[in-house]
Short mmCIF file of C-alpha atoms and ligand atoms in Angstrom, two decimals:
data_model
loop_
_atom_site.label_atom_id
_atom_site.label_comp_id
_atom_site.label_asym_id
_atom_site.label_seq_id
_atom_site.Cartn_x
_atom_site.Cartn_y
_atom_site.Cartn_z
CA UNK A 1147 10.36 -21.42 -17.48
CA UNK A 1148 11.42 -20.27 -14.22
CA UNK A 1149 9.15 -20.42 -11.55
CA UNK A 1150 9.22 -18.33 -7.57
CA UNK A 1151 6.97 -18.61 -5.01
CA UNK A 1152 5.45 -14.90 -3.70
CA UNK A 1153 3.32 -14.40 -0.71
CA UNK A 1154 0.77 -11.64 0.33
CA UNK A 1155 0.15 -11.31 3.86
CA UNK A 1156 -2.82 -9.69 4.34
CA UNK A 1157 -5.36 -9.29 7.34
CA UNK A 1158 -7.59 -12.16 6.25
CA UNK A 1159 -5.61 -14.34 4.35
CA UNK A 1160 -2.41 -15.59 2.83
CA UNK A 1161 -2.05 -15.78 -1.07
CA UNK A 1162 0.86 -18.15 -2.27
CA UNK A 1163 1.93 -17.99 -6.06
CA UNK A 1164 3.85 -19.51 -8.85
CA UNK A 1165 5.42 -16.80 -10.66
CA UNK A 1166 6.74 -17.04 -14.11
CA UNK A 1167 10.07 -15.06 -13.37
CA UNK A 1168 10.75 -14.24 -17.37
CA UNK A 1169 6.86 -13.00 -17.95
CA UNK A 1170 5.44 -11.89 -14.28
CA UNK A 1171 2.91 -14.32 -15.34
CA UNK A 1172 0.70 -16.10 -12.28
CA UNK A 1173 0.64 -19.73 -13.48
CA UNK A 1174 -1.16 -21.09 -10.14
CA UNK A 1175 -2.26 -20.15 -6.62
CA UNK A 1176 -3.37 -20.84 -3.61
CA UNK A 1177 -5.17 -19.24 -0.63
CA UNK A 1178 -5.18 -20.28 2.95
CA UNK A 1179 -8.00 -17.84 5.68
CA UNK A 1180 -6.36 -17.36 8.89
CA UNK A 1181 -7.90 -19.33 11.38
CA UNK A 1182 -5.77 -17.83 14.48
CA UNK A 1183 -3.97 -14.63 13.76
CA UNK A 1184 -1.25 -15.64 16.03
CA UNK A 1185 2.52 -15.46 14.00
CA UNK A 1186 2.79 -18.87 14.59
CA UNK A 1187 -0.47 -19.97 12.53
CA UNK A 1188 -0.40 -17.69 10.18
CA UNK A 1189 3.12 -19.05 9.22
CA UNK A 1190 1.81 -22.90 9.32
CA UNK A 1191 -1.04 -21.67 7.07
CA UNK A 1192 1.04 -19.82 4.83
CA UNK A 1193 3.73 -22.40 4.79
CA UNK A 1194 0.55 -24.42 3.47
CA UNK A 1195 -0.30 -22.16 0.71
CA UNK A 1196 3.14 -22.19 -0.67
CA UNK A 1197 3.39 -25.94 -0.74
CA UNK A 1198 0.00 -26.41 -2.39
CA UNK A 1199 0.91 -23.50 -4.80
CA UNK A 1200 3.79 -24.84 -5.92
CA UNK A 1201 2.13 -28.58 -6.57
CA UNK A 1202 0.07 -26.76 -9.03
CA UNK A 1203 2.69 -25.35 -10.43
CA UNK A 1204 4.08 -29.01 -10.70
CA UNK A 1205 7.46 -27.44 -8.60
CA UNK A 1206 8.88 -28.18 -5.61
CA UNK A 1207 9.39 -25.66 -3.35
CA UNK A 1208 11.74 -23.43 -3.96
CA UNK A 1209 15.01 -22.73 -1.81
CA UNK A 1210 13.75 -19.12 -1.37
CA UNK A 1211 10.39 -17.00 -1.52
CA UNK A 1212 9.55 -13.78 -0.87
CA UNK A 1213 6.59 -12.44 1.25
CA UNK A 1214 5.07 -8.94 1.17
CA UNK A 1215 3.12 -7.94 3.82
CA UNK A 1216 1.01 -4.75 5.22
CA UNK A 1217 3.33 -3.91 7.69
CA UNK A 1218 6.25 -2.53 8.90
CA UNK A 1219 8.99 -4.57 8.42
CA UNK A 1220 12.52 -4.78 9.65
CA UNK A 1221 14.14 -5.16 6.57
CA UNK A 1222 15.82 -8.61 5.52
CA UNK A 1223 15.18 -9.93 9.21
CA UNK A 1224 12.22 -10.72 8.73
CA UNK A 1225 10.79 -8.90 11.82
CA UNK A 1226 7.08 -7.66 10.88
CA UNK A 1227 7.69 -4.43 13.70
CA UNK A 1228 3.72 -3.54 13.65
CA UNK A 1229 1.20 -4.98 11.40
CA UNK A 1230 -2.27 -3.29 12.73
CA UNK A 1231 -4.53 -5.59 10.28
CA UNK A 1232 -3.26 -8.53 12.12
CA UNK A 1233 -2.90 -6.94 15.33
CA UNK A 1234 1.21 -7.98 15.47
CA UNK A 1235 4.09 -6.40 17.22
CA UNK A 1236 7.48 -7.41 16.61
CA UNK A 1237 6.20 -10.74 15.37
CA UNK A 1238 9.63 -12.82 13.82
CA UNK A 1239 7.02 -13.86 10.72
CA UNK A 1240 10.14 -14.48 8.76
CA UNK A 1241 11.56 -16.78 10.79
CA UNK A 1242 8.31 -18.48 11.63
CA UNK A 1243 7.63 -19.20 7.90
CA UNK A 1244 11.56 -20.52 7.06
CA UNK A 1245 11.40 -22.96 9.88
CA UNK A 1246 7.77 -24.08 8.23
CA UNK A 1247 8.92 -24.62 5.14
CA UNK A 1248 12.47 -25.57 5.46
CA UNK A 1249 13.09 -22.44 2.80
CA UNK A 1250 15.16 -19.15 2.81
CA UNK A 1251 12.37 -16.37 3.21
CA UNK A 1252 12.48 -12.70 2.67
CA UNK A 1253 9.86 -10.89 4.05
CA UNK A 1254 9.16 -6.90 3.04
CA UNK A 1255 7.05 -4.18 2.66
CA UNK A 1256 3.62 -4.54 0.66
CA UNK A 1257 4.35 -1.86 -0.84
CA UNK A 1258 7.85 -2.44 -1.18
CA UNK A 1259 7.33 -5.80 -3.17
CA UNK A 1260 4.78 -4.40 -5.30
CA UNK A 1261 7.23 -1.67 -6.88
CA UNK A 1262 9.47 -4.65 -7.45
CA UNK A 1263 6.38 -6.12 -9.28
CA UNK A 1264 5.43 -2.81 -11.31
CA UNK A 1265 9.38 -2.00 -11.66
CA UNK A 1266 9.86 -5.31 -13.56
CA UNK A 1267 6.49 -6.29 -14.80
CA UNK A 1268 4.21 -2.68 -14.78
CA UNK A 1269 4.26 0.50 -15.09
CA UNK A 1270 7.31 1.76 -13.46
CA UNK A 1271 10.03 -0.86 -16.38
CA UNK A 1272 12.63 0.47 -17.70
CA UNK A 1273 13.36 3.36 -15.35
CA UNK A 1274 15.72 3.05 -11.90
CA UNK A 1275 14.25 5.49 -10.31
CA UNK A 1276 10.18 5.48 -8.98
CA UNK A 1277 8.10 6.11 -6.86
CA UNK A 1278 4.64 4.16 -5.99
CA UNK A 1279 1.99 5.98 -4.48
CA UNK A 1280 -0.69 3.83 -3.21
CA UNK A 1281 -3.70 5.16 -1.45
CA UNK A 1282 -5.85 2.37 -0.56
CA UNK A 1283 -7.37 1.67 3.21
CA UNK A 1284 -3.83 2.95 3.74
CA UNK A 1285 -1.54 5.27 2.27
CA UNK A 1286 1.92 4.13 1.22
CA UNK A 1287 4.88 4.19 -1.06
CA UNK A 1288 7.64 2.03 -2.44
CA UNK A 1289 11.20 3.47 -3.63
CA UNK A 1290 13.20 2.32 -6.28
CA UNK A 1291 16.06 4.35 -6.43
CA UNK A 1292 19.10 3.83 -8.52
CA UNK A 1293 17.71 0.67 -9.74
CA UNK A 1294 16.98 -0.83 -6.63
CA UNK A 1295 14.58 -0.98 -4.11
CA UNK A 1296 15.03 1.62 -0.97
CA UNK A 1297 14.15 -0.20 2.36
CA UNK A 1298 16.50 2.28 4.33
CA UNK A 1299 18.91 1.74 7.36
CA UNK A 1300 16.08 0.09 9.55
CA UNK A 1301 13.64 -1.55 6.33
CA UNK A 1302 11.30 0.87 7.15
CA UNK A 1303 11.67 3.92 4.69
CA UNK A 1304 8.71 4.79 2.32
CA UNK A 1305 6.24 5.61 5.11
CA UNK A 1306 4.72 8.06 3.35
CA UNK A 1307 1.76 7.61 5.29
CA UNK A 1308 3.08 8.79 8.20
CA UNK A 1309 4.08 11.87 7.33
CA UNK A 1310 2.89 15.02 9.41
CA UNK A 1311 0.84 17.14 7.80
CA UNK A 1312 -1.25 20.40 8.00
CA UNK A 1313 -4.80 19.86 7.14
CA UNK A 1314 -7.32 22.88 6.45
CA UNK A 1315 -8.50 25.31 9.38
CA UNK A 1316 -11.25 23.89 11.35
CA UNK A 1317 -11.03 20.20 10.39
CA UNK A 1318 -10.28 18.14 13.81
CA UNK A 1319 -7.00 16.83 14.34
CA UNK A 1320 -6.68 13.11 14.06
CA UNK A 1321 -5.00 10.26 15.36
CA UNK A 1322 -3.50 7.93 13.56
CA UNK A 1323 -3.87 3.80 13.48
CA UNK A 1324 -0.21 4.31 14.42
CA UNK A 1325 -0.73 6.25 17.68
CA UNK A 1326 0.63 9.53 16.70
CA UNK A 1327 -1.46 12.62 15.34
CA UNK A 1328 -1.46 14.30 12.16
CA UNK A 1329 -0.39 11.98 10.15
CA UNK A 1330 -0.92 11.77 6.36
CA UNK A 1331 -3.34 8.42 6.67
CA UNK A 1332 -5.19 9.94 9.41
CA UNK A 1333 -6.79 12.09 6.49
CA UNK A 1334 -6.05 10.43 3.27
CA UNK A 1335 -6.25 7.16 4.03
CA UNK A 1336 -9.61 5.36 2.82
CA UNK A 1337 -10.07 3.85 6.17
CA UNK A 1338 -9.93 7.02 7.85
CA UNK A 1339 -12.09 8.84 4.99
CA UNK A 1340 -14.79 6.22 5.59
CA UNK A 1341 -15.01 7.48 9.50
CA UNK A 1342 -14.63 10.85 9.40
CA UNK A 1343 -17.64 10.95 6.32
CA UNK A 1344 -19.24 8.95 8.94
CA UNK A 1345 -19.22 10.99 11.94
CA UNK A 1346 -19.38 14.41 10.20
CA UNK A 1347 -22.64 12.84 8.59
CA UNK A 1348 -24.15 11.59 12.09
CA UNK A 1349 -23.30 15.48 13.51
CA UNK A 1350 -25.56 16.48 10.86
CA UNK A 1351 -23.59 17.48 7.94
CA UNK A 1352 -25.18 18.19 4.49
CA UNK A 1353 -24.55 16.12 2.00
CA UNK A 1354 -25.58 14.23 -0.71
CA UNK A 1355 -23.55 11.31 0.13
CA UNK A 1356 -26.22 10.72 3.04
CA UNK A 1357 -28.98 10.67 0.23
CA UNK A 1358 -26.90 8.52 -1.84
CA UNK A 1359 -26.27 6.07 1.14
CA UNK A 1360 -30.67 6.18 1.44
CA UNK A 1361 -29.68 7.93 4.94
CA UNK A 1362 -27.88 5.29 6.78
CA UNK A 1363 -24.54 7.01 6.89
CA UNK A 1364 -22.58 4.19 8.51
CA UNK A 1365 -22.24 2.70 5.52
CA UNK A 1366 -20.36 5.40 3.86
CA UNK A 1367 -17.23 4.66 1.84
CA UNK A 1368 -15.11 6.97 -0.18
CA UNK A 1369 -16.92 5.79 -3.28
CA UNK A 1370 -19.57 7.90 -2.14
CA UNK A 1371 -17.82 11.04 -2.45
CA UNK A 1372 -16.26 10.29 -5.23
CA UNK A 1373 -19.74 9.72 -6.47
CA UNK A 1374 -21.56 13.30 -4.63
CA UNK A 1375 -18.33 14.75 -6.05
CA UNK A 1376 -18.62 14.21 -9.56
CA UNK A 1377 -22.63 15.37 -9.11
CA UNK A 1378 -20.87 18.54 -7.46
CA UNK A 1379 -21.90 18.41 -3.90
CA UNK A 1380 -20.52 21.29 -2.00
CA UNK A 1381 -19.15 18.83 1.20
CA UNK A 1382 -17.74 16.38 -1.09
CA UNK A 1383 -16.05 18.61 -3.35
CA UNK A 1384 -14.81 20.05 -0.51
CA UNK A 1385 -13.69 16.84 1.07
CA UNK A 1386 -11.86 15.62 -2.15
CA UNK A 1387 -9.84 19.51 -1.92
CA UNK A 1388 -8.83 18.84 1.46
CA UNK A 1389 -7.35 15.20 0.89
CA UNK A 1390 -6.02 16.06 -2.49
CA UNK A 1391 -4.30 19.04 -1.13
CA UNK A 1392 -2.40 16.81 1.62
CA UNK A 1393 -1.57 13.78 -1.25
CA UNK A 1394 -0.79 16.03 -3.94
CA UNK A 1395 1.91 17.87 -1.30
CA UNK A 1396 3.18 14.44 0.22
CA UNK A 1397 3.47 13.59 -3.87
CA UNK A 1398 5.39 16.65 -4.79
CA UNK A 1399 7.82 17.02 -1.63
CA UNK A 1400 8.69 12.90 -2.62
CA UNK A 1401 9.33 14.07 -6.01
CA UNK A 1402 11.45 16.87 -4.99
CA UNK A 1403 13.61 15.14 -2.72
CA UNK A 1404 13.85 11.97 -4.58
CA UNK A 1405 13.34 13.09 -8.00
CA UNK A 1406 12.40 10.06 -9.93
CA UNK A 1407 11.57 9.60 -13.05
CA UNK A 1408 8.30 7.93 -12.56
CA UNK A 1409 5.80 8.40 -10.15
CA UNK A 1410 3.47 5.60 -10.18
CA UNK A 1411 -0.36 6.10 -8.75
CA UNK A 1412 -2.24 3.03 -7.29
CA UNK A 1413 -4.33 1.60 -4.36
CA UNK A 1414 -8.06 1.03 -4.44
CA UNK A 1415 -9.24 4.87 -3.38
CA UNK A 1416 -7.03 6.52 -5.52
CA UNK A 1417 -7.52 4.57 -9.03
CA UNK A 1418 -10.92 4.31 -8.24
CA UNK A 1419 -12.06 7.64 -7.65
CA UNK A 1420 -10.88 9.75 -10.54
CA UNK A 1421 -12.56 13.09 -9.48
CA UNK A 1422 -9.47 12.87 -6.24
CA UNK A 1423 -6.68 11.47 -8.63
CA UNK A 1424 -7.15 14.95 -11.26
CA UNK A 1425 -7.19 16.92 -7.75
CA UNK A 1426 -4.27 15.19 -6.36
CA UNK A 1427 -2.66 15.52 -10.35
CA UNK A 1428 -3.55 19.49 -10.18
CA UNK A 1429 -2.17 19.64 -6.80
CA UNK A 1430 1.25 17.71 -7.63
CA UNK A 1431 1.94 20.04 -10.63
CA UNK A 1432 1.41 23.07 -8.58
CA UNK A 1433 3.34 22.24 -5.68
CA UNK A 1434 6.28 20.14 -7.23
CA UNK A 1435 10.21 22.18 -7.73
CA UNK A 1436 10.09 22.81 -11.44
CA UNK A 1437 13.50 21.05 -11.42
CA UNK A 1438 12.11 17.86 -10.28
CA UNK A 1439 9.03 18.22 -12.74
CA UNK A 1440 11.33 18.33 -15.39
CA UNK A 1441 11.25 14.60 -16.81
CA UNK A 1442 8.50 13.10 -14.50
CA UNK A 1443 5.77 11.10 -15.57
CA UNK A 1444 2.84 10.28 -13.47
CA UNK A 1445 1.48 7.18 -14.59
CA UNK A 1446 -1.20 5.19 -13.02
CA UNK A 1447 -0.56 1.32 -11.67
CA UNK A 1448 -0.80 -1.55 -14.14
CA UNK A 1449 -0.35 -4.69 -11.96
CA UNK A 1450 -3.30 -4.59 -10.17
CA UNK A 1451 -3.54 -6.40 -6.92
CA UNK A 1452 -0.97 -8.86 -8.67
CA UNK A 1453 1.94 -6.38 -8.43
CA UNK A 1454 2.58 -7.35 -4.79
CA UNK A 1455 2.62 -10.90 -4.78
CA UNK A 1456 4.63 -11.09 -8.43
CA UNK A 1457 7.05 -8.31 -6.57
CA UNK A 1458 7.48 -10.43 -3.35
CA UNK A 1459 8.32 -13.44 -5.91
CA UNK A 1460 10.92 -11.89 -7.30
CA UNK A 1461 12.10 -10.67 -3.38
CA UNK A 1462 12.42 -14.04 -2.44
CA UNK A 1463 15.50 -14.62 -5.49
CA UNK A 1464 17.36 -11.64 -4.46
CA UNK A 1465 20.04 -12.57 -2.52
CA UNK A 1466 20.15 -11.17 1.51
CA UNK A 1467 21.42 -8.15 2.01
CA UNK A 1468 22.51 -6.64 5.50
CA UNK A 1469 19.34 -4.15 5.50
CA UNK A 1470 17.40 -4.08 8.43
CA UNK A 1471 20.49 -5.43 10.85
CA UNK A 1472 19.93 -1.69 13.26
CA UNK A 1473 16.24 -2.17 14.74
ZN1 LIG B 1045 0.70 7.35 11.50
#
């Protein structure tokens, strides 16, 4: 049994595991809270997880490992460019985290890792070219094309959340976590949803979600639309047409250009609210070029929050590649 070490990098913590290379199989793991977000601690506490994942594994550490984080990063340097849930700027994680653990490191896209993870392992085997969708706090994608994963010239393609896009007449512009307007996330992203239910609700808005939320509207989440929605509240439904109008375009125009074979659906909004995914479905189908429809399946994620960390596992074996040299 082979075994390689994976990392996700998220806001809170670091998760280290021992990956069974032949089955995608987790054997052990560890997690290590970040005390200081500073890219130095983070990479002494992460360099921690992997060594104390790997003892459970009963391995040493390996020569390389892979780590998959929520940011953008510049490509097989190991540069995380901007990660906003750790409040980092050009942070050289990558480097940090080799010098730590005396180990070859490859640090990527979350996103990017996990379509390694659902390419191998999930729902996107057996086919070279797919596309993950993932609409979680964020929104996001991951390209395998050709049978490998796309990173582009600078590491950073797949940005699908950044995308500028038209929402309906009369909704406010808004600016994204990014800094620029009119971005896909600034509307589709759950984050985003969760603030704009929020202050639309406080202006007075009627909905159900505020009954649903027993009036105190700063808790609201997307859940509760999805849930007003399904009861057929007139501002959620209408909510849920608006952000499944923009993701089912941003869906179709990837399909069109890229035409995979494959389009995989994931993230914690968009598998868990199923009255959005059958909008976003509807949407895709209408708006997609019939040529690139031809052969598609849309198929939901099967990894789980797994599909990152057993992705960024199988990163870290890859051998470097010249991607991300042009910042
Ligand atoms: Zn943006």
């Amino acid at each position: 049994m082979a075994i390689a070490i994976g990392i996700d990098l998220g806001g809170t913590n670091a998760r280290a595991a021992a990956v069974d290379t032949s089955t995608g199989a987790i054997v052990a793991w560890h997690k290590e809270a970040h005390a200081d977000r500073s890219p130095a601690a983070v990479a002494e506490s992460t360099a921690r997880a992997v060594r104390l994942a790997a003892a459970s594994a009963g391995v040493p550490v390996p020569a390389a490992v892979g780590a998959g984080v929520a940011a953008q990063v510049l490509g097989s340097t190991g540069v995380v460019l901007n990660a906003p849930n750790l409040g980092w700027r050009n942070a050289p994680f990558g480097e940090l985290l080799s010098r730590a653990l005396s180990t070859r490191v490859r640090v990527l896209n979350d996103l990017s890792a996990a379509a390694l993870g659902e390419r191998r392992f999930g729902a996107a085997r057996g086919t070279d070219d797919a596309i993950l969708l993932f609409v979680g706090s964020g929104v996001g994608s991951g390209l395998i094309l050709g049978g490998r994963l796309h990173e582009g010239a600078g590491g950073v393609a797949g940005e699908v959340g950044h995308v500028k896009v038209r929402p309906r007449p009369g909704t406010p512009e808004r600016r994204c976590g990014c800094g620029q307007v009119s971005c896909l996330e600034a509307y589709a992203g759950g984050h985003n949803i969760a603030a704009r239910v929020r202050e639309e609700l406080a202006a007075g808005r009627a909905s159900m979600v505020r009954d649903l939320l027993g009036g105190d509207v700063a808790r609201a989440q997307p859940s509760h639309v999805e849930q007003a929605c399904a009861r057929g509240d007139a501002y959620a439904v209408a909510l849920w047409d608006e952000v499944a109008e923009l993701l089912g375009d941003a869906a179709a125009n990837l399909a069109t250009v890229l035409n995979p074979a494959r389009l995989v659906f994931g993230g914690g909004v968009l598998l868990a609210c199923p009255c959005l995914e059958t909008r976003v479905r509807a949407r895709l189908e209408a708006r997609i070029s019939a040529s690139a429809a031809r052969g598609l399946s849309v198929v939901r994620a099967a990894l789980g929050d797994d599909a990152g960390v057993v992705g960024a596992a199988l990163a870290g074996l890859e051998p470097p590649t010249g991607a991300g040299s042009a910042p």
